Amino acid sequence: MAELRTEEEQVEALKRWWKENGISLIAGVAIAAAGVLGWNAWQNYQENQASAASARYQHLINLTAGTQLDDASIAEARELVVEITDNHGKTLYADLARLIDARLAVAQENPAEARAALEAVIDASGRDYVKGLARLRLARLQVADGDAEAALATLEAGVPEALSAQRAEVRGDAYHALGRDGDAGEAWREALDLAEARDQPLYGVQLKLDNLGLDHQGVDS
């Protein structure tokens, strides 16, 4: 009988506990289930967005793959850049699309728009390598536009070590544009040394040194 009373007491205690806590327990389970479903829906949305961004970027690559682009292809490609950056602005695809847009703007002989595209990458991207690549390209444009001092400042703003050889080359270009051929030669030799150390091809730099009458070691040739 004692065991029976104990079981009955346990049942009654369970009933009381359920009466007091059952609703909140059900609500908690419902909230947890909703959270899981919501998370899964968010994950699916993110995956779909990534797939859409990848598909649009691949289409952009296909449009701009040729060396000779007609006006219609450039116009379509630049509209696609706007679509990618508007809909997928925080993704790597948007950063890369802006880099392509800068190249297309140069092809249209519109350096102001090219600079704007590169500055947008620098301002919006959270990826140091991509920002550094944009700074390199912006510095090259600034040298070509006759603003070598601005190019040097752009390079000083931050280019990662992985791009140090290219950074040294563009620095040399800026110095040469300023008539500082000694500094230019030193920078170009540094570029060659860094490229060799990293086993990276760097074309045209030796020719720049040759034009200054210098060899790789800085000796007059």
PDB file of C-alpha atoms in Angstrom:
ATOM      1  CA  MET A   1       0.000   0.000   0.000  1.00  0.00           C
ATOM      2  CA  ALA A   2       2.872   2.324   0.813  1.00  0.00           C
ATOM      3  CA  GLU A   3       4.283   1.806  -2.675  1.00  0.00           C
ATOM      4  CA  LEU A   4       0.843   2.441  -4.192  1.00  0.00           C
ATOM      5  CA  ARG A   5       0.411   5.684  -2.244  1.00  0.00           C
ATOM      6  CA  THR A   6       3.875   6.693  -3.358  1.00  0.00           C
ATOM      7  CA  GLU A   7       3.000   6.091  -6.996  1.00  0.00           C
ATOM      8  CA  GLU A   8      -0.322   7.932  -6.590  1.00  0.00           C
ATOM      9  CA  GLU A   9       1.487  10.834  -4.964  1.00  0.00           C
ATOM     10  CA  GLN A  10       3.984  10.883  -7.813  1.00  0.00           C
ATOM     11  CA  VAL A  11       1.175  10.949 -10.379  1.00  0.00           C
ATOM     12  CA  GLU A  12      -0.598  13.743  -8.501  1.00  0.00           C
ATOM     13  CA  ALA A  13       2.668  15.669  -8.263  1.00  0.00           C
ATOM     14  CA  LEU A  14       3.223  15.225 -11.985  1.00  0.00           C
ATOM     15  CA  LYS A  15      -0.305  16.457 -12.705  1.00  0.00           C
ATOM     16  CA  ARG A  16       0.245  19.515 -10.549  1.00  0.00           C
ATOM     17  CA  TRP A  17       3.600  20.228 -12.221  1.00  0.00           C
ATOM     18  CA  TRP A  18       2.084  19.865 -15.678  1.00  0.00           C
ATOM     19  CA  LYS A  19      -0.790  22.168 -14.744  1.00  0.00           C
ATOM     20  CA  GLU A  20       1.652  24.773 -13.520  1.00  0.00           C
ATOM     21  CA  ASN A  21       4.314  24.403 -16.218  1.00  0.00           C
ATOM     22  CA  GLY A  22       2.762  22.638 -19.189  1.00  0.00           C
ATOM     23  CA  ILE A  23       1.710  25.751 -21.086  1.00  0.00           C
ATOM     24  CA  SER A  24       5.103  27.404 -20.767  1.00  0.00           C
ATOM     25  CA  LEU A  25       6.788  24.134 -21.762  1.00  0.00           C
ATOM     26  CA  ILE A  26       4.658  23.849 -24.898  1.00  0.00           C
ATOM     27  CA  ALA A  27       5.324  27.494 -25.676  1.00  0.00           C
ATOM     28  CA  GLY A  28       9.054  26.956 -25.255  1.00  0.00           C
ATOM     29  CA  VAL A  29       9.016  23.961 -27.569  1.00  0.00           C
ATOM     30  CA  ALA A  30       6.975  25.930 -30.113  1.00  0.00           C
ATOM     31  CA  ILE A  31       9.394  28.856 -29.956  1.00  0.00           C
ATOM     32  CA  ALA A  32      12.374  26.541 -30.326  1.00  0.00           C
ATOM     33  CA  ALA A  33      10.747  24.806 -33.300  1.00  0.00           C
ATOM     34  CA  ALA A  34       9.948  28.166 -34.880  1.00  0.00           C
ATOM     35  CA  GLY A  35      13.558  29.215 -34.341  1.00  0.00           C
ATOM     36  CA  VAL A  36      14.851  26.107 -36.074  1.00  0.00           C
ATOM     37  CA  LEU A  37      12.454  26.578 -38.967  1.00  0.00           C
ATOM     38  CA  GLY A  38      13.335  30.260 -39.197  1.00  0.00           C
ATOM     39  CA  TRP A  39      17.068  29.478 -39.174  1.00  0.00           C
ATOM     40  CA  ASN A  40      16.623  26.864 -41.873  1.00  0.00           C
ATOM     41  CA  ALA A  41      14.610  29.324 -43.956  1.00  0.00           C
ATOM     42  CA  TRP A  42      17.319  31.951 -43.499  1.00  0.00           C
ATOM     43  CA  GLN A  43      20.008  29.464 -44.476  1.00  0.00           C
ATOM     44  CA  ASN A  44      18.045  28.510 -47.583  1.00  0.00           C
ATOM     45  CA  TYR A  45      17.607  32.180 -48.449  1.00  0.00           C
ATOM     46  CA  GLN A  46      21.322  32.816 -48.049  1.00  0.00           C
ATOM     47  CA  GLU A  47      22.189  29.821 -50.212  1.00  0.00           C
ATOM     48  CA  ASN A  48      19.770  30.982 -52.895  1.00  0.00           C
ATOM     49  CA  GLN A  49      21.241  34.485 -52.789  1.00  0.00           C
ATOM     50  CA  ALA A  50      24.765  33.111 -53.093  1.00  0.00           C
ATOM     51  CA  SER A  51      23.738  30.963 -56.050  1.00  0.00           C
ATOM     52  CA  ALA A  52      22.074  33.918 -57.745  1.00  0.00           C
ATOM     53  CA  ALA A  53      25.123  36.130 -57.185  1.00  0.00           C
ATOM     54  CA  SER A  54      27.436  33.430 -58.524  1.00  0.00           C
ATOM     55  CA  ALA A  55      25.302  32.939 -61.627  1.00  0.00           C
ATOM     56  CA  ARG A  56      25.135  36.661 -62.383  1.00  0.00           C
ATOM     57  CA  TYR A  57      28.868  37.072 -61.833  1.00  0.00           C
ATOM     58  CA  GLN A  58      29.618  34.148 -64.148  1.00  0.00           C
ATOM     59  CA  HIS A  59      27.462  35.799 -66.783  1.00  0.00           C
ATOM     60  CA  LEU A  60      29.475  38.997 -66.290  1.00  0.00           C
ATOM     61  CA  ILE A  61      32.721  37.060 -66.750  1.00  0.00           C
ATOM     62  CA  ASN A  62      31.389  35.521 -69.956  1.00  0.00           C
ATOM     63  CA  LEU A  63      30.358  38.928 -71.277  1.00  0.00           C
ATOM     64  CA  THR A  64      33.768  40.476 -70.632  1.00  0.00           C
ATOM     65  CA  ALA A  65      36.001  37.522 -71.494  1.00  0.00           C
ATOM     66  CA  GLY A  66      37.025  38.772 -74.932  1.00  0.00           C
ATOM     67  CA  THR A  67      39.842  41.209 -75.596  1.00  0.00           C
ATOM     68  CA  GLN A  68      37.730  43.253 -77.982  1.00  0.00           C
ATOM     69  CA  LEU A  69      34.343  44.273 -76.580  1.00  0.00           C
ATOM     70  CA  ASP A  70      31.769  46.188 -78.562  1.00  0.00           C
ATOM     71  CA  ASP A  71      29.726  49.013 -77.061  1.00  0.00           C
ATOM     72  CA  ALA A  72      26.636  46.834 -76.639  1.00  0.00           C
ATOM     73  CA  SER A  73      28.532  44.206 -74.661  1.00  0.00           C
ATOM     74  CA  ILE A  74      30.142  46.816 -72.432  1.00  0.00           C
ATOM     75  CA  ALA A  75      26.787  48.476 -71.781  1.00  0.00           C
ATOM     76  CA  GLU A  76      25.166  45.151 -70.895  1.00  0.00           C
ATOM     77  CA  ALA A  77      28.080  44.210 -68.658  1.00  0.00           C
ATOM     78  CA  ARG A  78      27.981  47.498 -66.767  1.00  0.00           C
ATOM     79  CA  GLU A  79      24.223  47.149 -66.215  1.00  0.00           C
ATOM     80  CA  LEU A  80      24.914  43.688 -64.821  1.00  0.00           C
ATOM     81  CA  VAL A  81      27.487  45.178 -62.443  1.00  0.00           C
ATOM     82  CA  VAL A  82      24.807  47.510 -61.092  1.00  0.00           C
ATOM     83  CA  GLU A  83      22.455  44.564 -60.596  1.00  0.00           C
ATOM     84  CA  ILE A  84      25.084  42.546 -58.739  1.00  0.00           C
ATOM     85  CA  THR A  85      26.166  45.409 -56.502  1.00  0.00           C
ATOM     86  CA  ASP A  86      22.581  46.434 -55.730  1.00  0.00           C
ATOM     87  CA  ASN A  87      21.366  42.938 -54.878  1.00  0.00           C
ATOM     88  CA  HIS A  88      24.514  41.354 -53.478  1.00  0.00           C
ATOM     89  CA  GLY A  89      26.465  44.355 -52.241  1.00  0.00           C
ATOM     90  CA  LYS A  90      28.262  42.664 -49.323  1.00  0.00           C
ATOM     91  CA  THR A  91      29.543  39.671 -51.272  1.00  0.00           C
ATOM     92  CA  LEU A  92      32.888  39.029 -52.915  1.00  0.00           C
ATOM     93  CA  TYR A  93      31.021  38.931 -56.231  1.00  0.00           C
ATOM     94  CA  ALA A  94      30.085  42.597 -55.802  1.00  0.00           C
ATOM     95  CA  ASP A  95      33.707  43.536 -55.090  1.00  0.00           C
ATOM     96  CA  LEU A  96      34.951  41.675 -58.159  1.00  0.00           C
ATOM     97  CA  ALA A  97      32.154  43.101 -60.301  1.00  0.00           C
ATOM     98  CA  ARG A  98      33.247  46.637 -59.364  1.00  0.00           C
ATOM     99  CA  LEU A  99      36.824  45.808 -60.334  1.00  0.00           C
ATOM    100  CA  ILE A 100      35.566  44.655 -63.723  1.00  0.00           C
ATOM    101  CA  ASP A 101      33.444  47.803 -64.001  1.00  0.00           C
ATOM    102  CA  ALA A 102      36.553  49.931 -63.553  1.00  0.00           C
ATOM    103  CA  ARG A 103      38.226  48.104 -66.438  1.00  0.00           C
ATOM    104  CA  LEU A 104      35.137  48.601 -68.597  1.00  0.00           C
ATOM    105  CA  ALA A 105      35.068  52.308 -67.782  1.00  0.00           C
ATOM    106  CA  VAL A 106      38.703  52.590 -68.889  1.00  0.00           C
ATOM    107  CA  ALA A 107      37.785  50.812 -72.124  1.00  0.00           C
ATOM    108  CA  GLN A 108      35.110  53.485 -72.617  1.00  0.00           C
ATOM    109  CA  GLU A 109      37.762  56.152 -71.970  1.00  0.00           C
ATOM    110  CA  ASN A 110      35.998  57.275 -68.809  1.00  0.00           C
ATOM    111  CA  PRO A 111      38.684  57.375 -66.106  1.00  0.00           C
ATOM    112  CA  ALA A 112      36.450  59.270 -63.667  1.00  0.00           C
ATOM    113  CA  GLU A 113      33.970  56.386 -63.574  1.00  0.00           C
ATOM    114  CA  ALA A 114      36.831  53.908 -63.311  1.00  0.00           C
ATOM    115  CA  ARG A 115      38.178  55.742 -60.273  1.00  0.00           C
ATOM    116  CA  ALA A 116      34.694  55.849 -58.745  1.00  0.00           C
ATOM    117  CA  ALA A 117      34.310  52.080 -59.161  1.00  0.00           C
ATOM    118  CA  LEU A 118      37.671  51.422 -57.520  1.00  0.00           C
ATOM    119  CA  GLU A 119      36.960  53.844 -54.682  1.00  0.00           C
ATOM    120  CA  ALA A 120      33.668  52.024 -54.105  1.00  0.00           C
ATOM    121  CA  VAL A 121      35.586  48.770 -53.643  1.00  0.00           C
ATOM    122  CA  ILE A 122      37.982  50.437 -51.218  1.00  0.00           C
ATOM    123  CA  ASP A 123      35.107  51.944 -49.216  1.00  0.00           C
ATOM    124  CA  ALA A 124      32.721  48.977 -49.222  1.00  0.00           C
ATOM    125  CA  SER A 125      34.829  45.837 -49.179  1.00  0.00           C
ATOM    126  CA  GLY A 126      35.825  44.123 -45.963  1.00  0.00           C
ATOM    127  CA  ARG A 127      38.497  42.070 -47.741  1.00  0.00           C
ATOM    128  CA  ASP A 128      42.024  43.456 -47.388  1.00  0.00           C
ATOM    129  CA  TYR A 129      43.379  41.719 -50.484  1.00  0.00           C
ATOM    130  CA  VAL A 130      40.594  43.060 -52.692  1.00  0.00           C
ATOM    131  CA  LYS A 131      40.961  46.554 -51.234  1.00  0.00           C
ATOM    132  CA  GLY A 132      44.693  46.380 -51.920  1.00  0.00           C
ATOM    133  CA  LEU A 133      44.085  45.290 -55.491  1.00  0.00           C
ATOM    134  CA  ALA A 134      41.698  48.205 -55.964  1.00  0.00           C
ATOM    135  CA  ARG A 135      44.301  50.618 -54.553  1.00  0.00           C
ATOM    136  CA  LEU A 136      46.914  49.307 -56.977  1.00  0.00           C
ATOM    137  CA  ARG A 137      44.618  49.849 -59.935  1.00  0.00           C
ATOM    138  CA  LEU A 138      43.551  53.263 -58.654  1.00  0.00           C
ATOM    139  CA  ALA A 139      47.199  54.287 -58.252  1.00  0.00           C
ATOM    140  CA  ARG A 140      47.930  53.226 -61.835  1.00  0.00           C
ATOM    141  CA  LEU A 141      45.022  55.380 -63.029  1.00  0.00           C
ATOM    142  CA  GLN A 142      46.266  58.310 -60.971  1.00  0.00           C
ATOM    143  CA  VAL A 143      49.740  58.021 -62.513  1.00  0.00           C
ATOM    144  CA  ALA A 144      48.203  57.875 -65.984  1.00  0.00           C
ATOM    145  CA  ASP A 145      46.105  60.960 -65.150  1.00  0.00           C
ATOM    146  CA  GLY A 146      49.214  62.895 -64.146  1.00  0.00           C
ATOM    147  CA  ASP A 147      48.543  62.764 -60.399  1.00  0.00           C
ATOM    148  CA  ALA A 148      51.566  60.768 -59.244  1.00  0.00           C
ATOM    149  CA  GLU A 149      51.553  62.283 -55.745  1.00  0.00           C
ATOM    150  CA  ALA A 150      48.013  61.003 -55.219  1.00  0.00           C
ATOM    151  CA  ALA A 151      49.143  57.598 -56.480  1.00  0.00           C
ATOM    152  CA  LEU A 152      51.869  57.443 -53.827  1.00  0.00           C
ATOM    153  CA  ALA A 153      49.349  58.358 -51.144  1.00  0.00           C
ATOM    154  CA  THR A 154      46.972  55.664 -52.394  1.00  0.00           C
ATOM    155  CA  LEU A 155      49.707  53.038 -52.165  1.00  0.00           C
ATOM    156  CA  GLU A 156      50.593  54.152 -48.640  1.00  0.00           C
ATOM    157  CA  ALA A 157      46.963  53.719 -47.557  1.00  0.00           C
ATOM    158  CA  GLY A 158      47.385  49.962 -47.540  1.00  0.00           C
ATOM    159  CA  VAL A 159      48.359  47.207 -49.965  1.00  0.00           C
ATOM    160  CA  PRO A 160      48.883  43.694 -48.534  1.00  0.00           C
ATOM    161  CA  GLU A 161      52.252  42.011 -48.615  1.00  0.00           C
ATOM    162  CA  ALA A 162      51.001  39.458 -51.146  1.00  0.00           C
ATOM    163  CA  LEU A 163      50.900  42.364 -53.627  1.00  0.00           C
ATOM    164  CA  SER A 164      54.141  44.007 -52.506  1.00  0.00           C
ATOM    165  CA  ALA A 165      55.948  43.421 -55.819  1.00  0.00           C
ATOM    166  CA  GLN A 166      53.156  45.112 -57.756  1.00  0.00           C
ATOM    167  CA  ARG A 167      53.046  47.908 -55.176  1.00  0.00           C
ATOM    168  CA  ALA A 168      56.770  48.564 -55.657  1.00  0.00           C
ATOM    169  CA  GLU A 169      56.345  48.616 -59.431  1.00  0.00           C
ATOM    170  CA  VAL A 170      53.555  51.193 -59.311  1.00  0.00           C
ATOM    171  CA  ARG A 171      55.542  53.245 -56.798  1.00  0.00           C
ATOM    172  CA  GLY A 172      58.389  53.251 -59.323  1.00  0.00           C
ATOM    173  CA  ASP A 173      55.973  54.403 -62.029  1.00  0.00           C
ATOM    174  CA  ALA A 174      54.859  57.282 -59.810  1.00  0.00           C
ATOM    175  CA  TYR A 175      58.431  58.340 -59.031  1.00  0.00           C
ATOM    176  CA  HIS A 176      59.319  58.212 -62.720  1.00  0.00           C
ATOM    177  CA  ALA A 177      56.321  60.414 -63.532  1.00  0.00           C
ATOM    178  CA  LEU A 178      57.603  62.903 -60.939  1.00  0.00           C
ATOM    179  CA  GLY A 179      61.062  62.919 -62.524  1.00  0.00           C
ATOM    180  CA  ARG A 180      62.607  61.098 -59.561  1.00  0.00           C
ATOM    181  CA  ASP A 181      64.401  58.498 -61.661  1.00  0.00           C
ATOM    182  CA  GLY A 182      66.757  57.390 -58.892  1.00  0.00           C
ATOM    183  CA  ASP A 183      63.815  56.534 -56.634  1.00  0.00           C
ATOM    184  CA  ALA A 184      62.025  54.957 -59.583  1.00  0.00           C
ATOM    185  CA  GLY A 185      64.952  52.661 -60.335  1.00  0.00           C
ATOM    186  CA  GLU A 186      65.205  51.631 -56.693  1.00  0.00           C
ATOM    187  CA  ALA A 187      61.483  50.839 -56.531  1.00  0.00           C
ATOM    188  CA  TRP A 188      61.540  48.832 -59.746  1.00  0.00           C
ATOM    189  CA  ARG A 189      64.541  46.804 -58.579  1.00  0.00           C
ATOM    190  CA  GLU A 190      62.675  46.127 -55.337  1.00  0.00           C
ATOM    191  CA  ALA A 191      59.694  44.976 -57.394  1.00  0.00           C
ATOM    192  CA  LEU A 192      61.848  42.502 -59.310  1.00  0.00           C
ATOM    193  CA  ASP A 193      63.475  41.201 -56.114  1.00  0.00           C
ATOM    194  CA  LEU A 194      60.103  40.696 -54.423  1.00  0.00           C
ATOM    195  CA  ALA A 195      58.632  39.007 -57.487  1.00  0.00           C
ATOM    196  CA  GLU A 196      61.613  36.666 -57.708  1.00  0.00           C
ATOM    197  CA  ALA A 197      61.400  35.813 -54.002  1.00  0.00           C
ATOM    198  CA  ARG A 198      57.714  34.982 -54.342  1.00  0.00           C
ATOM    199  CA  ASP A 199      58.123  33.263 -57.719  1.00  0.00           C
ATOM    200  CA  GLN A 200      55.664  35.731 -59.251  1.00  0.00           C
ATOM    201  CA  PRO A 201      55.930  36.830 -62.869  1.00  0.00           C
ATOM    202  CA  LEU A 202      56.280  40.604 -63.239  1.00  0.00           C
ATOM    203  CA  TYR A 203      56.432  41.665 -66.846  1.00  0.00           C
ATOM    204  CA  GLY A 204      57.872  44.881 -68.221  1.00  0.00           C
ATOM    205  CA  VAL A 205      59.767  46.056 -65.148  1.00  0.00           C
ATOM    206  CA  GLN A 206      63.199  45.126 -66.497  1.00  0.00           C
ATOM    207  CA  LEU A 207      62.392  47.103 -69.642  1.00  0.00           C
ATOM    208  CA  LYS A 208      61.658  50.142 -67.461  1.00  0.00           C
ATOM    209  CA  LEU A 209      65.060  49.765 -65.831  1.00  0.00           C
ATOM    210  CA  ASP A 210      66.686  49.373 -69.246  1.00  0.00           C
ATOM    211  CA  ASN A 211      65.083  52.621 -70.347  1.00  0.00           C
ATOM    212  CA  LEU A 212      66.758  54.317 -67.371  1.00  0.00           C
ATOM    213  CA  GLY A 213      70.079  52.760 -68.356  1.00  0.00           C
ATOM    214  CA  LEU A 214      70.153  50.582 -65.227  1.00  0.00           C
ATOM    215  CA  ASP A 215      70.461  46.840 -64.781  1.00  0.00           C
ATOM    216  CA  HIS A 216      68.795  44.805 -62.038  1.00  0.00           C
ATOM    217  CA  GLN A 217      71.575  45.663 -59.557  1.00  0.00           C
ATOM    218  CA  GLY A 218      71.348  49.384 -60.271  1.00  0.00           C
ATOM    219  CA  VAL A 219      74.577  49.621 -62.244  1.00  0.00           C
ATOM    220  CA  ASP A 220      74.642  51.815 -65.328  1.00  0.00           C
ATOM    221  CA  SER A 221      74.466  49.678 -68.421  1.00  0.00           C
TER     222      SER A 221
END
